[in-house]
Amino acid sequence: MIKPIIPVLAGACVLLFGCSDSNDNNNISDPVALCAGTQVQPVRLFLQQLTSESVIVKWRGNADGGAEATSVCFGADMAALPASSETDATVTATGHSEVLLSGLEPDTTYYYSVGGAGAADAAHHFRTAPAAGELPADGNTRILILGDSGVAGKGSPDAGFVLEGGMKYVKNQGDEPVDLFLMLGDNAYNQGTDMEHQLAIFDVYPDLLSTTSLWPTIGNHEMGSFGISTTTSPNDYAIIGDGANGGPDPAPDSPMPYLNIFTLPANGEAGGLASGTEQYYSFDHGNVHIVSLDSQLAIRDADSRATMLQWLKDDLTANTMDWTIVIFHHPPYTMGSHDSDNDLGGIDQPIFAIREEFTPVFEEYGVDLAYAGHSHIYERSYYINGHTGLSATYNAATMAELNDSNLPATGQGDEAYTQIARNGMDDKVVYTVAGNGGQVTVTSPGFPHPANFFSELELGSVVIDVNDSRLEASFVDVDGAVLDSFVMTR
Ligand SMILES: [Fe+2]
Ligand SMILES: [Fe+2]
């Protein structure tokens, strides 16, 4: 049950010993009662569905071995979280505690205590999204993207190194915090069990997850079966082998841990059009619209695919934000550890469905950038349109934005892309494969894909900085160095 709560306003006076107000005849008001609980450090703690007026705090367990927290207190003053903010958690069938904090002010930092203490520590805070269509006060929205990062579930430290590199870059670029954290699927190898989500996500990114809302998408490894499942329903989630890292989730929840762990906006809770399913969704953050598609389950069934495609068209038609980014797992143009000319006997059929049926919609309906993973490599395309066939059908002269020399424009320097392309249309997209968030493996025989400007087997993350007129997307390596970037203006 979620108690009704009294909103805490940005400038609200919540001092322990009362507040004075020169416009008020009562110079001394009553002391403000504080939350009286004890802060608990959960085993997993993360933020979901951050909007301009609300956020979901979700957790499980107590890292110190004591009782699990049952409520959250929050407020704009870290040292004084008012009792009126205390909100009880609901507990899900698979043992997560969840609280919706609502009535918040836009673009405002709040502090919180899981367990309902009267003060928070500096590690527990979040900043609400700007009002719809607006820029944040600092003028910039910063987005961190990781793909195929879930290797800690199989014993590799490399996802941690990728995060360190990304954070080093963030620090060097004005130290502005990450506003949005996107994951491109294969977030928890090998089989996307609950325990593997713990090892590969909650144990690897605790600082980021307690301060930044996470928005994921479904990869093939989220469906168990060592990533080779071709089934179309979450109810078919299954693992291969003895389940050393856990198995399906217990009834009555879905057997698919991804859907139980994440609380995603199926009903347009964060802007965007309601999809009716947590498998795919959209949301707004300030002036940015983001869509997460399901390229693993819904896309494999003709009826479900048609439903998702129509929802995408309707969502993008209703979208009025300055910038639009789409994320999904299966990349349309890759010659990394997966080959976008090869459907792998059906396992990689979604690569073809994305390319043939979805890229035309991205291009016609104003999408600016698309991010996928699956191939354990970084590959970034030119600014393209109309490439729905195999790699041999790519024709730079007709499909790419061209520079003054009639060569494909790079997106760099004086070849920066413009949202309205030279033909006067907003009909092109930059496609990036960023499946290099935890491992880089091999290239395919056709490497590099001709539609890609930059292709490299190098670990890293993507950081996007965006305001109302300029977007810059950077590929950052484990040392914090930028190996590729492009700029788009509008
Ligand atoms: Fe992967
Ligand atoms: Fe994958």
Tab-separated table of C-alpha atoms and ligand atoms in Angstrom:
chain	number	residue	atom	x	y	z
A	1	MET	CA	0.000	0.000	0.000
A	2	ILE	CA	1.269	3.498	-0.747
A	3	LYS	CA	0.307	6.170	1.773
A	4	PRO	CA	-0.837	9.534	0.487
A	5	ILE	CA	2.073	11.890	0.894
A	6	ILE	CA	2.467	15.627	1.217
A	7	PRO	CA	4.627	17.066	-1.547
A	8	VAL	CA	7.967	18.499	-0.493
A	9	LEU	CA	8.534	21.676	-2.464
A	10	ALA	CA	11.942	22.733	-3.706
A	11	GLY	CA	12.264	25.604	-1.300
A	12	ALA	CA	10.198	24.060	1.463
A	13	CYS	CA	11.304	24.893	4.942
A	14	VAL	CA	12.092	21.641	6.715
A	15	LEU	CA	14.643	22.738	9.298
A	16	LEU	CA	14.820	20.704	12.462
A	17	PHE	CA	14.224	23.610	14.864
A	18	GLY	CA	11.714	25.531	12.831
A	19	CYS	CA	11.928	28.187	10.175
A	20	SER	CA	11.655	31.919	10.090
A	21	ASP	CA	10.082	33.896	7.319
A	22	SER	CA	10.434	37.684	7.201
A	23	ASN	CA	7.024	37.952	5.526
A	24	ASP	CA	5.388	36.051	8.340
A	25	ASN	CA	4.460	37.531	11.693
A	26	ASN	CA	5.324	34.222	13.374
A	27	ASN	CA	9.099	34.300	13.382
A	28	ILE	CA	9.340	30.963	15.172
A	29	SER	CA	7.191	28.098	13.879
A	30	ASP	CA	6.732	24.698	15.387
A	31	PRO	CA	9.602	22.260	14.960
A	32	VAL	CA	9.155	20.000	11.942
A	33	ALA	CA	8.852	16.374	12.926
A	34	LEU	CA	11.374	14.171	11.149
A	35	CYS	CA	11.209	10.654	9.912
A	36	ALA	CA	12.087	8.402	12.822
A	37	GLY	CA	13.375	5.233	11.160
A	38	THR	CA	16.889	3.909	10.555
A	39	GLN	CA	18.605	4.010	7.198
A	40	VAL	CA	19.076	0.573	5.653
A	41	GLN	CA	21.534	-0.280	2.879
A	42	PRO	CA	19.700	-2.751	0.643
A	43	VAL	CA	21.434	-5.549	-1.251
A	44	ARG	CA	20.001	-4.044	-4.416
A	45	LEU	CA	18.744	-0.498	-4.732
A	46	PHE	CA	17.716	1.285	-7.895
A	47	LEU	CA	15.536	4.056	-9.275
A	48	GLN	CA	12.871	3.573	-11.934
A	49	GLN	CA	10.548	5.756	-14.003
A	50	LEU	CA	12.009	9.094	-12.996
A	51	THR	CA	9.750	11.906	-14.247
A	52	SER	CA	9.441	15.635	-13.559
A	53	GLU	CA	7.195	14.903	-10.592
A	54	SER	CA	7.828	11.340	-9.422
A	55	VAL	CA	10.250	8.438	-9.112
A	56	ILE	CA	10.067	4.813	-8.019
A	57	VAL	CA	12.610	3.628	-5.436
A	58	LYS	CA	12.994	-0.145	-5.563
A	59	TRP	CA	15.119	-2.406	-3.397
A	60	ARG	CA	15.632	-5.837	-1.885
A	61	GLY	CA	17.404	-7.123	1.231
A	62	ASN	CA	19.654	-5.592	3.865
A	63	ALA	CA	23.388	-5.632	3.190
A	64	ASP	CA	24.074	-5.698	6.941
A	65	GLY	CA	21.914	-8.765	7.413
A	66	GLY	CA	19.153	-7.101	9.429
A	67	ALA	CA	15.527	-6.556	8.553
A	68	GLU	CA	14.580	-5.181	5.160
A	69	ALA	CA	13.404	-1.582	5.047
A	70	THR	CA	9.667	-1.042	4.747
A	71	SER	CA	9.492	2.669	3.903
A	72	VAL	CA	11.317	5.650	2.389
A	73	CYS	CA	11.620	9.241	3.580
A	74	PHE	CA	12.656	12.014	1.215
A	75	GLY	CA	13.091	15.749	0.973
A	76	ALA	CA	15.051	18.584	-0.571
A	77	ASP	CA	17.106	19.088	2.611
A	78	MET	CA	19.494	16.174	3.074
A	79	ALA	CA	19.740	16.755	6.826
A	80	ALA	CA	16.012	16.952	7.535
A	81	LEU	CA	13.637	14.529	5.853
A	82	PRO	CA	10.152	15.375	7.113
A	83	ALA	CA	7.868	12.781	8.648
A	84	SER	CA	5.156	13.805	6.207
A	85	SER	CA	7.256	12.351	3.383
A	86	GLU	CA	7.365	8.820	4.775
A	87	THR	CA	5.949	6.368	2.249
A	88	ASP	CA	5.355	2.661	2.836
A	89	ALA	CA	6.662	0.088	0.378
A	90	THR	CA	4.680	-2.469	-1.517
A	91	VAL	CA	6.331	-5.892	-1.716
A	92	THR	CA	6.185	-7.819	-4.975
A	93	ALA	CA	5.757	-11.553	-5.396
A	94	THR	CA	9.451	-11.924	-6.169
A	95	GLY	CA	10.529	-10.027	-3.079
A	96	HIS	CA	11.229	-6.492	-4.205
A	97	SER	CA	10.104	-3.519	-2.159
A	98	GLU	CA	8.850	-0.575	-4.141
A	99	VAL	CA	7.832	2.988	-3.319
A	100	LEU	CA	6.415	5.674	-5.609
A	101	LEU	CA	7.504	9.154	-4.551
A	102	SER	CA	5.153	11.681	-6.140
A	103	GLY	CA	4.236	15.333	-5.955
A	104	LEU	CA	7.830	16.384	-6.656
A	105	GLU	CA	9.012	19.604	-8.293
A	106	PRO	CA	10.679	19.444	-11.728
A	107	ASP	CA	14.462	19.653	-12.140
A	108	THR	CA	15.038	19.492	-8.403
A	109	THR	CA	17.427	17.434	-6.288
A	110	TYR	CA	15.875	15.314	-3.556
A	111	TYR	CA	17.555	13.169	-0.938
A	112	TYR	CA	16.092	9.962	0.426
A	113	SER	CA	16.536	7.381	3.119
A	114	VAL	CA	15.534	3.760	2.592
A	115	GLY	CA	14.325	2.782	6.023
A	116	GLY	CA	12.888	6.214	6.763
A	117	ALA	CA	15.655	7.966	8.724
A	118	GLY	CA	15.426	11.684	9.430
A	119	ALA	CA	18.527	12.432	7.349
A	120	ALA	CA	19.969	11.069	4.115
A	121	ASP	CA	23.575	10.631	3.087
A	122	ALA	CA	25.093	12.128	-0.039
A	123	ALA	CA	24.936	8.833	-1.954
A	124	HIS	CA	21.138	8.750	-1.884
A	125	HIS	CA	19.690	11.450	-4.054
A	126	PHE	CA	18.105	11.985	-7.452
A	127	ARG	CA	17.222	14.947	-9.608
A	128	THR	CA	13.765	15.037	-11.142
A	129	ALA	CA	13.409	15.515	-14.885
A	130	PRO	CA	12.798	19.018	-16.229
A	131	ALA	CA	9.216	19.954	-17.089
A	132	ALA	CA	8.062	18.453	-20.387
A	133	GLY	CA	9.985	19.915	-23.300
A	134	GLU	CA	12.279	22.015	-21.089
A	135	LEU	CA	16.026	21.921	-20.583
A	136	PRO	CA	17.498	21.204	-17.148
A	137	ALA	CA	18.827	24.216	-15.229
A	138	ASP	CA	22.402	23.303	-16.155
A	139	GLY	CA	21.401	23.425	-19.834
A	140	ASN	CA	22.461	19.876	-20.690
A	141	THR	CA	21.025	16.366	-20.464
A	142	ARG	CA	23.679	13.660	-20.078
A	143	ILE	CA	22.879	10.086	-21.095
A	144	LEU	CA	25.064	7.031	-20.386
A	145	ILE	CA	24.541	3.930	-22.551
A	146	LEU	CA	25.951	0.456	-21.879
A	147	GLY	CA	25.417	-2.582	-24.063
A	148	ASP	CA	26.045	-6.269	-23.352
A	149	SER	CA	27.627	-5.293	-20.081
A	150	GLY	CA	26.411	-8.280	-18.056
A	151	VAL	CA	29.710	-10.166	-17.839
A	152	ALA	CA	30.140	-10.028	-14.060
A	153	GLY	CA	27.619	-12.881	-13.979
A	154	LYS	CA	30.305	-14.999	-15.597
A	155	GLY	CA	33.234	-13.684	-13.636
A	156	SER	CA	34.683	-10.873	-15.743
A	157	PRO	CA	35.634	-7.500	-14.191
A	158	ASP	CA	35.547	-5.666	-17.529
A	159	ALA	CA	32.126	-4.012	-17.075
A	160	GLY	CA	33.574	-2.261	-14.024
A	161	PHE	CA	36.484	-0.973	-16.092
A	162	VAL	CA	34.060	0.322	-18.728
A	163	LEU	CA	32.117	2.179	-16.044
A	164	GLU	CA	35.342	3.675	-14.643
A	165	GLY	CA	36.232	4.958	-18.101
A	166	GLY	CA	32.796	6.454	-18.599
A	167	MET	CA	32.876	8.144	-15.198
A	168	LYS	CA	36.370	9.490	-15.861
A	169	TYR	CA	35.066	11.117	-19.040
A	170	VAL	CA	32.031	12.477	-17.178
A	171	LYS	CA	34.336	13.991	-14.546
A	172	ASN	CA	36.557	15.538	-17.191
A	173	GLN	CA	33.557	17.016	-18.992
A	174	GLY	CA	32.421	19.350	-16.241
A	175	ASP	CA	31.583	16.560	-13.765
A	176	GLU	CA	27.901	16.926	-14.561
A	177	PRO	CA	26.128	13.820	-13.266
A	178	VAL	CA	24.506	11.291	-15.583
A	179	ASP	CA	20.803	12.104	-15.986
A	180	LEU	CA	19.731	8.904	-17.758
A	181	PHE	CA	21.225	5.399	-17.697
A	182	LEU	CA	20.250	3.148	-20.632
A	183	MET	CA	21.124	-0.567	-20.943
A	184	LEU	CA	20.958	-2.239	-24.362
A	185	GLY	CA	20.260	-5.840	-23.330
A	186	ASP	CA	22.389	-8.868	-22.399
A	187	ASN	CA	22.557	-7.053	-19.107
A	188	ALA	CA	23.114	-10.256	-17.093
A	189	TYR	CA	24.944	-13.227	-18.616
A	190	ASN	CA	24.564	-16.048	-19.224
A	191	GLN	CA	20.877	-16.599	-18.658
A	192	GLY	CA	19.428	-13.425	-17.179
A	193	THR	CA	18.564	-15.056	-13.865
A	194	ASP	CA	17.736	-12.963	-10.840
A	195	MET	CA	21.128	-13.793	-9.306
A	196	GLU	CA	22.913	-12.834	-12.509
A	197	HIS	CA	21.116	-9.472	-12.458
A	198	GLN	CA	22.490	-9.025	-8.926
A	199	LEU	CA	26.050	-9.895	-9.956
A	200	ALA	CA	26.091	-7.988	-13.236
A	201	ILE	CA	24.006	-4.908	-12.477
A	202	PHE	CA	23.321	-4.216	-8.812
A	203	ASP	CA	26.797	-5.186	-7.583
A	204	VAL	CA	28.553	-3.328	-10.422
A	205	TYR	CA	26.742	0.046	-10.627
A	206	PRO	CA	25.440	0.757	-7.080
A	207	ASP	CA	26.371	4.464	-7.022
A	208	LEU	CA	24.817	5.126	-10.418
A	209	LEU	CA	21.677	3.122	-9.652
A	210	SER	CA	20.971	4.924	-6.362
A	211	THR	CA	21.118	8.347	-8.055
A	212	THR	CA	20.015	7.778	-11.679
A	213	SER	CA	16.969	6.134	-13.203
A	214	LEU	CA	17.783	2.992	-15.203
A	215	TRP	CA	15.946	2.318	-18.480
A	216	PRO	CA	16.760	-1.135	-19.976
A	217	THR	CA	15.820	-3.146	-23.034
A	218	ILE	CA	15.567	-6.931	-23.531
A	219	GLY	CA	18.464	-8.899	-25.005
A	220	ASN	CA	18.540	-12.548	-26.019
A	221	HIS	CA	20.295	-13.499	-22.768
A	222	GLU	CA	17.402	-12.023	-20.767
A	223	MET	CA	15.413	-15.057	-21.992
A	224	GLY	CA	17.765	-17.641	-20.449
A	225	SER	CA	18.775	-20.589	-22.609
A	226	PHE	CA	22.299	-19.175	-23.003
A	227	GLY	CA	20.859	-16.637	-25.415
A	228	ILE	CA	19.584	-19.011	-28.091
A	229	SER	CA	15.872	-18.854	-27.278
A	230	THR	CA	13.585	-18.063	-30.206
A	231	THR	CA	10.355	-18.149	-28.204
A	232	THR	CA	7.954	-15.224	-28.212
A	233	SER	CA	6.502	-15.113	-24.699
A	234	PRO	CA	8.095	-14.247	-21.334
A	235	ASN	CA	6.262	-17.307	-20.025
A	236	ASP	CA	8.679	-19.447	-22.039
A	237	TYR	CA	11.688	-18.220	-20.050
A	238	ALA	CA	13.887	-21.221	-19.291
A	239	ILE	CA	17.485	-21.946	-18.456
A	240	ILE	CA	19.849	-24.586	-19.772
A	241	GLY	CA	21.878	-26.632	-17.321
A	242	ASP	CA	21.862	-26.915	-13.551
A	243	GLY	CA	21.110	-23.300	-12.755
A	244	ALA	CA	24.243	-22.583	-10.745
A	245	ASN	CA	23.347	-18.885	-10.961
A	246	GLY	CA	19.642	-19.418	-10.356
A	247	GLY	CA	16.651	-20.227	-12.525
A	248	PRO	CA	13.205	-18.938	-13.476
A	249	ASP	CA	11.352	-16.734	-10.984
A	250	PRO	CA	8.603	-18.335	-8.896
A	251	ALA	CA	4.915	-17.983	-9.665
A	252	PRO	CA	2.721	-15.955	-9.565
A	253	ASP	CA	5.112	-13.501	-11.228
A	254	SER	CA	6.448	-14.059	-14.725
A	255	PRO	CA	9.231	-16.652	-14.870
A	256	MET	CA	11.319	-13.981	-16.627
A	257	PRO	CA	13.458	-12.171	-14.025
A	258	TYR	CA	13.932	-9.034	-16.187
A	259	LEU	CA	10.202	-8.276	-16.059
A	260	ASN	CA	10.008	-8.816	-12.301
A	261	ILE	CA	13.072	-6.781	-11.436
A	262	PHE	CA	12.335	-3.717	-13.557
A	263	THR	CA	9.230	-1.546	-13.202
A	264	LEU	CA	8.798	-0.098	-16.667
A	265	PRO	CA	6.214	2.406	-17.934
A	266	ALA	CA	3.720	0.237	-19.819
A	267	ASN	CA	1.020	2.885	-19.408
A	268	GLY	CA	2.794	6.056	-20.439
A	269	GLU	CA	3.632	6.894	-16.820
A	270	ALA	CA	6.720	8.859	-17.874
A	271	GLY	CA	5.423	10.512	-21.045
A	272	GLY	CA	5.148	8.748	-24.358
A	273	LEU	CA	2.271	6.618	-25.545
A	274	ALA	CA	1.088	3.686	-23.423
A	275	SER	CA	2.316	0.412	-24.922
A	276	GLY	CA	0.328	-1.846	-22.601
A	277	THR	CA	3.427	-3.961	-21.917
A	278	GLU	CA	6.681	-3.589	-19.999
A	279	GLN	CA	8.449	-5.390	-22.848
A	280	TYR	CA	8.558	-2.124	-24.803
A	281	TYR	CA	7.829	1.437	-23.776
A	282	SER	CA	8.688	5.073	-24.286
A	283	PHE	CA	9.268	8.081	-22.061
A	284	ASP	CA	10.298	11.726	-22.087
A	285	HIS	CA	13.074	13.422	-20.170
A	286	GLY	CA	12.982	17.195	-20.661
A	287	ASN	CA	13.199	17.704	-24.419
A	288	VAL	CA	14.339	14.146	-25.224
A	289	HIS	CA	12.018	11.281	-26.200
A	290	ILE	CA	13.348	7.745	-25.751
A	291	VAL	CA	11.812	4.520	-27.033
A	292	SER	CA	12.839	1.027	-25.872
A	293	LEU	CA	11.731	-1.713	-28.270
A	294	ASP	CA	11.509	-5.466	-27.649
A	295	SER	CA	13.658	-7.071	-30.342
A	296	GLN	CA	13.795	-10.422	-28.559
A	297	LEU	CA	10.198	-11.546	-27.875
A	298	ALA	CA	7.475	-9.386	-29.432
A	299	ILE	CA	9.385	-8.985	-32.671
A	300	ARG	CA	9.526	-12.739	-33.407
A	301	ASP	CA	5.751	-13.151	-33.669
A	302	ALA	CA	4.011	-11.606	-36.693
A	303	ASP	CA	0.988	-10.302	-34.782
A	304	SER	CA	3.004	-8.991	-31.831
A	305	ARG	CA	5.487	-7.399	-34.201
A	306	ALA	CA	2.700	-5.619	-36.080
A	307	THR	CA	1.250	-4.395	-32.787
A	308	MET	CA	4.610	-3.053	-31.637
A	309	LEU	CA	5.249	-1.430	-35.006
A	310	GLN	CA	1.873	0.323	-34.989
A	311	TRP	CA	2.439	1.464	-31.407
A	312	LEU	CA	5.840	2.833	-32.490
A	313	LYS	CA	4.260	4.800	-35.341
A	314	ASP	CA	1.560	6.180	-33.039
A	315	ASP	CA	4.090	7.017	-30.335
A	316	LEU	CA	6.392	8.828	-32.740
A	317	THR	CA	3.458	10.652	-34.345
A	318	ALA	CA	2.431	12.004	-30.942
A	319	ASN	CA	6.013	12.888	-29.994
A	320	THR	CA	6.836	16.623	-29.907
A	321	MET	CA	10.239	16.512	-28.214
A	322	ASP	CA	13.337	18.058	-29.786
A	323	TRP	CA	15.314	14.805	-29.958
A	324	THR	CA	14.307	11.170	-30.349
A	325	ILE	CA	16.455	8.153	-29.478
A	326	VAL	CA	15.465	4.498	-29.917
A	327	ILE	CA	17.140	1.568	-28.133
A	328	PHE	CA	16.800	-2.171	-28.791
A	329	HIS	CA	19.141	-5.169	-28.720
A	330	HIS	CA	19.506	-6.564	-32.258
A	331	PRO	CA	21.486	-4.251	-34.589
A	332	PRO	CA	20.504	-3.782	-38.241
A	333	TYR	CA	24.060	-3.065	-39.442
A	334	THR	CA	26.869	-5.064	-37.867
A	335	MET	CA	29.894	-7.124	-38.778
A	336	GLY	CA	31.053	-7.808	-35.252
A	337	SER	CA	30.395	-10.997	-33.291
A	338	HIS	CA	27.068	-11.071	-35.135
A	339	ASP	CA	26.709	-10.599	-38.895
A	340	SER	CA	23.664	-8.632	-40.019
A	341	ASP	CA	23.666	-10.637	-43.270
A	342	ASN	CA	23.158	-13.920	-41.363
A	343	ASP	CA	20.042	-14.814	-39.375
A	344	LEU	CA	21.829	-17.687	-37.573
A	345	GLY	CA	19.084	-20.163	-38.345
A	346	GLY	CA	16.434	-17.861	-36.854
A	347	ILE	CA	18.261	-16.860	-33.671
A	348	ASP	CA	19.161	-13.532	-35.298
A	349	GLN	CA	15.942	-13.108	-37.272
A	350	PRO	CA	15.240	-9.917	-35.263
A	351	ILE	CA	18.212	-8.253	-36.987
A	352	PHE	CA	16.326	-8.631	-40.281
A	353	ALA	CA	12.984	-7.543	-38.804
A	354	ILE	CA	14.543	-4.413	-37.321
A	355	ARG	CA	16.250	-3.539	-40.584
A	356	GLU	CA	13.405	-4.346	-42.951
A	357	GLU	CA	10.389	-3.169	-40.957
A	358	PHE	CA	11.557	-0.802	-38.222
A	359	THR	CA	14.340	1.313	-39.758
A	360	PRO	CA	11.891	2.752	-42.361
A	361	VAL	CA	9.659	3.863	-39.483
A	362	PHE	CA	12.566	5.402	-37.551
A	363	GLU	CA	13.520	7.349	-40.652
A	364	GLU	CA	10.014	8.445	-41.638
A	365	TYR	CA	8.905	9.418	-38.128
A	366	GLY	CA	11.792	11.606	-37.017
A	367	VAL	CA	14.067	9.351	-34.951
A	368	ASP	CA	17.548	10.873	-34.688
A	369	LEU	CA	19.677	8.115	-33.137
A	370	ALA	CA	19.294	4.353	-32.698
A	371	TYR	CA	21.377	2.214	-30.307
A	372	ALA	CA	21.702	-1.562	-30.241
A	373	GLY	CA	24.088	-4.110	-28.734
A	374	HIS	CA	24.320	-7.892	-29.342
A	375	SER	CA	27.535	-7.621	-31.374
A	376	HIS	CA	30.382	-7.240	-28.898
A	377	ILE	CA	31.984	-4.313	-30.628
A	378	TYR	CA	31.469	-0.579	-31.241
A	379	GLU	CA	30.196	0.331	-34.738
A	380	ARG	CA	28.732	3.715	-35.704
A	381	SER	CA	26.979	4.377	-38.995
A	382	TYR	CA	26.911	7.361	-41.264
A	383	TYR	CA	23.707	9.452	-41.264
A	384	ILE	CA	21.604	7.149	-43.404
A	385	ASN	CA	18.203	6.375	-44.844
A	386	GLY	CA	16.694	3.496	-46.794
A	387	HIS	CA	19.173	0.693	-46.186
A	388	THR	CA	16.847	-2.244	-45.610
A	389	GLY	CA	18.790	-4.977	-47.416
A	390	LEU	CA	21.957	-6.988	-46.978
A	391	SER	CA	25.277	-5.160	-46.681
A	392	ALA	CA	26.005	-5.548	-50.404
A	393	THR	CA	22.981	-3.371	-51.191
A	394	TYR	CA	24.345	-0.392	-49.247
A	395	ASN	CA	24.823	2.555	-51.587
A	396	ALA	CA	26.470	5.578	-50.002
A	397	ALA	CA	25.530	7.857	-52.896
A	398	THR	CA	21.801	7.331	-52.369
A	399	MET	CA	21.556	6.367	-48.690
A	400	ALA	CA	24.029	8.558	-46.790
A	401	GLU	CA	24.139	12.262	-46.035
A	402	LEU	CA	26.941	13.545	-48.259
A	403	ASN	CA	29.576	16.236	-47.729
A	404	ASP	CA	30.642	18.912	-50.210
A	405	SER	CA	32.796	16.345	-52.009
A	406	ASN	CA	29.834	13.959	-52.346
A	407	LEU	CA	31.382	11.545	-49.881
A	408	PRO	CA	29.470	10.292	-46.817
A	409	ALA	CA	29.588	12.966	-44.107
A	410	THR	CA	31.367	11.882	-40.927
A	411	GLY	CA	29.375	13.843	-38.363
A	412	GLN	CA	32.590	15.471	-37.179
A	413	GLY	CA	33.981	19.010	-37.534
A	414	ASP	CA	32.404	20.865	-40.448
A	415	GLU	CA	30.633	17.616	-41.402
A	416	ALA	CA	28.379	17.672	-38.326
A	417	TYR	CA	24.919	16.314	-39.071
A	418	THR	CA	21.807	18.478	-39.024
A	419	GLN	CA	18.444	17.108	-37.902
A	420	ILE	CA	16.928	18.456	-41.100
A	421	ALA	CA	19.191	16.869	-43.701
A	422	ARG	CA	20.364	18.537	-46.902
A	423	ASN	CA	17.270	17.276	-48.694
A	424	GLY	CA	15.141	19.340	-46.312
A	425	MET	CA	13.771	16.276	-44.519
A	426	ASP	CA	14.249	14.877	-41.019
A	427	ASP	CA	14.595	11.434	-42.580
A	428	LYS	CA	18.006	10.114	-41.525
A	429	VAL	CA	19.282	8.202	-38.512
A	430	VAL	CA	22.691	7.420	-37.025
A	431	TYR	CA	22.757	3.744	-35.987
A	432	THR	CA	25.248	2.689	-33.331
A	433	VAL	CA	26.176	-0.775	-32.087
A	434	ALA	CA	27.487	-0.461	-28.536
A	435	GLY	CA	27.675	-4.099	-27.471
A	436	ASN	CA	31.131	-3.399	-26.049
A	437	GLY	CA	30.112	-2.577	-22.474
A	438	GLY	CA	31.645	-5.702	-20.965
A	439	GLN	CA	33.422	-7.663	-23.665
A	440	VAL	CA	34.739	-7.372	-27.194
A	441	THR	CA	35.127	-10.574	-29.121
A	442	VAL	CA	35.452	-11.063	-32.892
A	443	THR	CA	34.547	-9.557	-36.250
A	444	SER	CA	32.579	-11.233	-39.039
A	445	PRO	CA	34.078	-11.970	-42.495
A	446	GLY	CA	32.440	-8.888	-44.060
A	447	PHE	CA	33.964	-6.505	-41.462
A	448	PRO	CA	33.576	-3.560	-41.473
A	449	HIS	CA	29.959	-3.079	-42.471
A	450	PRO	CA	29.978	-0.497	-45.306
A	451	ALA	CA	27.233	1.626	-43.698
A	452	ASN	CA	29.434	2.184	-40.642
A	453	PHE	CA	31.873	5.081	-40.457
A	454	PHE	CA	33.676	3.814	-37.334
A	455	SER	CA	34.087	0.158	-36.288
A	456	GLU	CA	36.458	-0.999	-33.570
A	457	LEU	CA	36.874	-3.937	-31.193
A	458	GLU	CA	37.389	-1.858	-28.068
A	459	LEU	CA	35.620	-1.874	-24.698
A	460	GLY	CA	33.646	1.214	-23.789
A	461	SER	CA	30.435	3.126	-23.235
A	462	VAL	CA	28.507	5.887	-24.989
A	463	VAL	CA	27.889	9.285	-23.425
A	464	ILE	CA	25.410	11.655	-25.088
A	465	ASP	CA	25.254	15.336	-24.150
A	466	VAL	CA	22.234	17.140	-25.522
A	467	ASN	CA	20.627	20.573	-25.243
A	468	ASP	CA	17.957	22.259	-27.358
A	469	SER	CA	20.099	22.811	-30.438
A	470	ARG	CA	23.054	20.414	-30.267
A	471	LEU	CA	23.628	16.754	-29.529
A	472	GLU	CA	27.044	15.125	-29.184
A	473	ALA	CA	27.447	11.363	-28.868
A	474	SER	CA	30.835	10.023	-27.768
A	475	PHE	CA	32.303	6.526	-27.596
A	476	VAL	CA	34.430	6.498	-24.435
A	477	ASP	CA	37.024	3.797	-23.744
A	478	VAL	CA	38.100	2.315	-20.383
A	479	ASP	CA	40.590	5.159	-19.889
A	480	GLY	CA	37.985	7.870	-20.430
A	481	ALA	CA	39.302	8.729	-23.902
A	482	VAL	CA	36.927	9.492	-26.779
A	483	LEU	CA	37.560	7.156	-29.726
A	484	ASP	CA	34.617	8.288	-31.874
A	485	SER	CA	32.083	11.075	-31.676
A	486	PHE	CA	29.596	12.889	-33.824
A	487	VAL	CA	27.528	16.025	-33.520
A	488	MET	CA	23.969	16.673	-34.648
A	489	THR	CA	22.418	20.129	-34.609
A	490	ARG	CA	18.877	21.355	-35.037
B	1	FE	FE	25.698	-10.116	-25.988
B	2	FE	FE	22.824	-10.479	-27.577
